[in-house]
Short mmCIF file of C-alpha atoms in Angstrom, two decimals:
data_model
loop_
_atom_site.label_atom_id
_atom_site.label_comp_id
_atom_site.label_asym_id
_atom_site.label_seq_id
_atom_site.Cartn_x
_atom_site.Cartn_y
_atom_site.Cartn_z
CA UNK O 224 0.00 0.00 0.00
CA UNK O 225 2.81 2.40 0.90
CA UNK O 226 4.61 1.66 -2.37
CA UNK O 227 1.41 2.25 -4.34
CA UNK O 228 0.90 5.64 -2.62
CA UNK O 229 4.51 6.57 -3.27
CA UNK O 230 4.20 5.57 -6.92
CA UNK O 231 0.99 7.57 -7.28
CA UNK O 232 2.59 10.66 -5.74
CA UNK O 233 5.42 10.45 -8.26
CA UNK O 234 3.25 9.96 -11.34
CA UNK O 235 0.18 12.12 -10.67
CA UNK O 236 0.65 15.93 -10.98
CA UNK O 237 -0.44 18.05 -8.08
CA UNK O 238 -3.09 20.73 -8.40
CA UNK O 239 -0.38 23.31 -7.85
CA UNK O 240 1.67 21.98 -10.80
CA UNK O 241 -1.39 21.95 -13.02
CA UNK O 242 -2.20 25.55 -12.08
CA UNK O 243 1.39 26.62 -12.75
CA UNK O 244 1.34 24.91 -16.17
CA UNK O 245 -2.01 26.50 -16.99
CA UNK O 246 -0.71 29.93 -16.01
CA UNK O 247 2.39 29.49 -18.16
CA UNK O 248 0.25 28.40 -21.10
CA UNK O 249 -2.03 31.40 -20.64
CA UNK O 250 0.88 33.83 -20.55
CA UNK O 251 2.46 32.16 -23.59
CA UNK O 252 -0.79 32.41 -25.55
CA UNK O 253 -1.36 36.08 -24.64
CA UNK O 254 2.24 36.99 -25.51
CA UNK O 255 2.05 35.12 -28.82
CA UNK O 256 -1.28 36.69 -29.78
CA UNK O 257 -0.07 40.16 -28.80
CA UNK O 258 3.09 39.80 -30.91
CA UNK O 259 1.25 38.39 -33.93
CA UNK O 260 -1.39 41.12 -33.97
CA UNK O 261 1.29 43.81 -33.57
CA UNK O 262 3.32 42.42 -36.48
CA UNK O 263 0.43 41.65 -38.83
CA UNK O 264 -0.60 43.88 -41.69
CA UNK O 265 -4.23 42.98 -41.07
CA UNK O 266 -6.06 41.60 -38.04
CA UNK O 267 -7.82 39.13 -40.34
CA UNK O 268 -4.53 37.42 -41.13
CA UNK O 269 -3.95 36.17 -37.57
CA UNK O 270 -5.67 32.83 -37.02
CA UNK O 271 -6.15 30.72 -33.92
CA UNK O 272 -3.86 28.15 -35.56
CA UNK O 273 -1.12 30.78 -35.89
CA UNK O 274 -1.47 31.78 -32.24
CA UNK O 275 -1.45 28.19 -30.99
CA UNK O 276 1.67 27.38 -33.02
CA UNK O 277 3.50 30.51 -31.84
CA UNK O 278 2.59 29.78 -28.21
CA UNK O 279 3.60 26.13 -28.48
CA UNK O 280 0.20 24.82 -27.36
CA UNK O 281 -2.57 22.85 -28.98
CA UNK O 282 -5.43 24.69 -30.64
CA UNK O 283 -7.83 22.98 -28.24
CA UNK O 284 -6.04 24.71 -25.35
CA UNK O 285 -6.99 28.11 -26.80
CA UNK O 286 -10.66 27.22 -27.04
CA UNK O 287 -10.79 25.64 -23.60
CA UNK O 288 -9.07 28.61 -22.01
CA UNK O 289 -10.61 31.53 -23.90
CA UNK O 290 -13.78 30.13 -25.48
CA UNK O 291 -13.34 31.59 -28.96
CA UNK O 292 -11.39 34.15 -30.97
CA UNK O 293 -13.32 37.05 -29.44
CA UNK O 294 -12.59 35.80 -25.92
CA UNK O 295 -8.89 35.51 -26.68
CA UNK O 296 -8.73 39.00 -28.17
CA UNK O 297 -10.56 40.43 -25.15
CA UNK O 298 -8.03 38.76 -22.83
CA UNK O 299 -5.10 40.22 -24.79
CA UNK O 300 -6.64 43.69 -24.62
CA UNK O 301 -7.13 43.33 -20.87
CA UNK O 302 -3.48 42.38 -20.49
CA UNK O 303 -2.49 45.52 -22.39
CA UNK O 304 -4.73 47.91 -20.49
CA UNK O 305 -2.81 48.23 -17.21
CA UNK O 306 -0.24 50.73 -18.59
CA UNK O 307 -3.15 52.79 -19.93
CA UNK O 308 -4.91 52.64 -16.57
CA UNK O 309 -1.71 53.90 -14.94
CA UNK O 310 -1.58 56.79 -17.41
CA UNK O 311 -5.20 57.64 -16.63
CA UNK O 312 -4.48 57.69 -12.90
CA UNK O 313 -1.53 60.04 -13.51
CA UNK O 314 -3.68 62.36 -15.64
CA UNK O 315 -6.39 62.44 -13.00
CA UNK O 316 -3.86 63.24 -10.27
CA UNK O 317 -1.82 65.86 -12.13
CA UNK O 318 -4.47 67.79 -14.07
CA UNK O 319 -7.37 67.62 -11.64
CA UNK O 320 -7.60 71.41 -11.34
CA UNK O 321 -8.00 71.90 -15.12
CA UNK O 322 -10.98 69.83 -16.33
CA UNK O 323 -10.61 70.74 -20.01
CA UNK O 324 -6.90 69.86 -19.96
CA UNK O 325 -7.76 66.57 -18.30
CA UNK O 326 -10.22 65.69 -21.06
CA UNK O 327 -7.60 66.50 -23.70
CA UNK O 328 -4.96 64.39 -21.93
CA UNK O 329 -7.33 61.47 -21.45
CA UNK O 330 -8.40 61.51 -25.09
CA UNK O 331 -4.78 61.75 -26.23
CA UNK O 332 -3.88 58.76 -24.04
CA UNK O 333 -6.73 56.76 -25.59
CA UNK O 334 -5.62 57.70 -29.11
CA UNK O 335 -2.01 56.75 -28.35
CA UNK O 336 -3.22 53.35 -27.12
CA UNK O 337 -5.28 52.88 -30.29
CA UNK O 338 -2.34 53.84 -32.50
CA UNK O 339 0.04 51.43 -30.76
CA UNK O 340 -2.53 48.62 -30.70
CA UNK O 341 -4.55 49.41 -33.82
CA UNK O 342 -4.38 45.89 -35.30
CA UNK O 343 -5.39 44.32 -32.01
CA UNK O 344 -8.23 46.80 -31.45
CA UNK O 345 -9.41 46.43 -35.05
CA UNK O 346 -9.48 42.67 -34.50
CA UNK O 347 -11.63 43.23 -31.42
CA UNK O 348 -14.09 45.38 -33.34
CA UNK O 349 -14.09 42.91 -36.24
CA UNK O 350 -14.65 39.95 -33.91
CA UNK O 351 -17.80 41.68 -32.69
CA UNK O 352 -17.35 41.19 -28.97
CA UNK O 353 -21.14 41.60 -28.65
CA UNK O 354 -20.78 45.23 -29.67
CA UNK O 355 -17.73 47.45 -29.25
CA UNK O 356 -19.91 49.57 -26.99
CA UNK O 357 -20.58 46.63 -24.68
CA UNK O 358 -16.94 45.63 -24.31
CA UNK O 359 -15.65 46.01 -20.76
CA UNK O 360 -12.76 48.24 -21.77
CA UNK O 361 -15.11 50.57 -23.68
CA UNK O 362 -17.42 50.95 -20.70
CA UNK O 363 -14.48 51.80 -18.44
CA UNK O 364 -13.07 54.30 -20.90
CA UNK O 365 -16.42 55.96 -21.60
CA UNK O 366 -17.11 56.40 -17.87
CA UNK O 367 -13.63 57.86 -17.31
CA UNK O 368 -14.08 60.40 -20.10
CA UNK O 369 -17.69 61.18 -19.18
CA UNK O 370 -16.67 61.93 -15.59
CA UNK O 371 -14.00 64.35 -16.80
CA UNK O 372 -16.39 66.03 -19.26
CA UNK O 373 -18.93 66.49 -16.49
CA UNK O 374 -16.50 68.93 -14.86
CA UNK O 375 -15.98 71.03 -18.02
CA UNK O 376 -18.15 74.19 -18.04
CA UNK O 377 -20.58 74.37 -20.94
CA UNK O 378 -20.77 70.63 -21.68
CA UNK O 379 -24.50 69.87 -21.42
CA UNK O 380 -24.48 66.24 -22.51
CA UNK O 381 -21.28 64.65 -21.18
CA UNK O 382 -22.55 61.09 -21.71
CA UNK O 383 -23.23 61.62 -25.42
CA UNK O 384 -20.14 63.79 -25.88
CA UNK O 385 -17.94 61.03 -24.45
CA UNK O 386 -19.42 58.55 -26.97
CA UNK O 387 -18.96 61.02 -29.82
CA UNK O 388 -15.33 61.73 -28.95
CA UNK O 389 -14.52 58.04 -28.64
CA UNK O 390 -16.14 57.44 -32.03
CA UNK O 391 -13.49 59.74 -33.51
CA UNK O 392 -10.78 57.29 -32.45
CA UNK O 393 -12.34 53.98 -33.43
CA UNK O 394 -9.59 51.49 -34.17
CA UNK O 395 -10.70 50.94 -37.77
CA UNK O 396 -10.57 54.69 -38.42
CA UNK O 397 -7.17 55.06 -36.75
CA UNK O 398 -5.81 52.12 -38.76
CA UNK O 399 -7.25 53.55 -42.00
CA UNK O 400 -5.80 57.03 -41.45
CA UNK O 401 -2.34 55.75 -40.55
CA UNK O 402 -1.99 52.68 -42.77
CA UNK O 403 -4.07 53.68 -45.80
CA UNK O 404 -3.90 57.47 -45.90
CA UNK O 405 -0.38 57.52 -44.39
CA UNK O 406 -1.27 60.13 -41.80
CA UNK O 407 1.48 60.41 -39.20
CA UNK O 408 0.64 59.71 -35.55
CA UNK O 409 1.63 63.28 -34.64
CA UNK O 410 -0.69 64.74 -37.28
CA UNK O 411 -3.49 62.50 -36.09
CA UNK O 412 -3.01 63.63 -32.51
CA UNK O 413 -3.01 67.29 -33.60
CA UNK O 414 -6.18 66.76 -35.61
CA UNK O 415 -7.87 65.13 -32.63
CA UNK O 416 -6.90 68.07 -30.40
CA UNK O 417 -8.41 70.48 -32.96
CA UNK O 418 -11.56 68.33 -33.14
CA UNK O 419 -11.87 68.48 -29.36
CA UNK O 420 -11.68 72.28 -29.49
CA UNK O 421 -14.45 72.28 -32.11
CA UNK O 422 -16.63 70.06 -29.93
CA UNK O 423 -16.08 71.89 -26.66
CA UNK O 424 -15.94 75.39 -28.08
CA UNK O 425 -13.42 78.12 -27.23
CA UNK O 426 -11.44 77.57 -24.06
#
């Protein structure tokens, strides 16, 4: 009996080992997907097969872990959002006394994120994660911007205005302007700042 127990302990993985392996697989998949979307010329060109091969896991692992392509893309976006959340916290702390400046900084941070991750974000919109407006990251971003707009004098519909401003930086539009019309990121940021002035009126 003792030998059987010892043999079982050697051959059967512990729950801790399984969790560690699962965590490593998850991180490998997210890193592989992130790299492939960043390097691709089109979000459509990155398949689940490509991601599984790059991560060194079976395709079934992707579906068991993330459900489908949309679930995987949502997980990659979530993994990329923490630096943006840190930027938002810094903006809120450093420009709290100037509401209009805070709105401009927040919108610029969102645009910069879209520019850097335009293939990934376009893939999210294309995958139709319910609706881009129902995605968790969109809800968080809209609420952050709406709260800032609520403090800007003269803005009578901050909820709608937040939606309208975010529509100006949809990932498919950002990708089109930069990749198709060859608009530079700096010119795009300047154009967005001018658009914000048009929306909010004179400072």
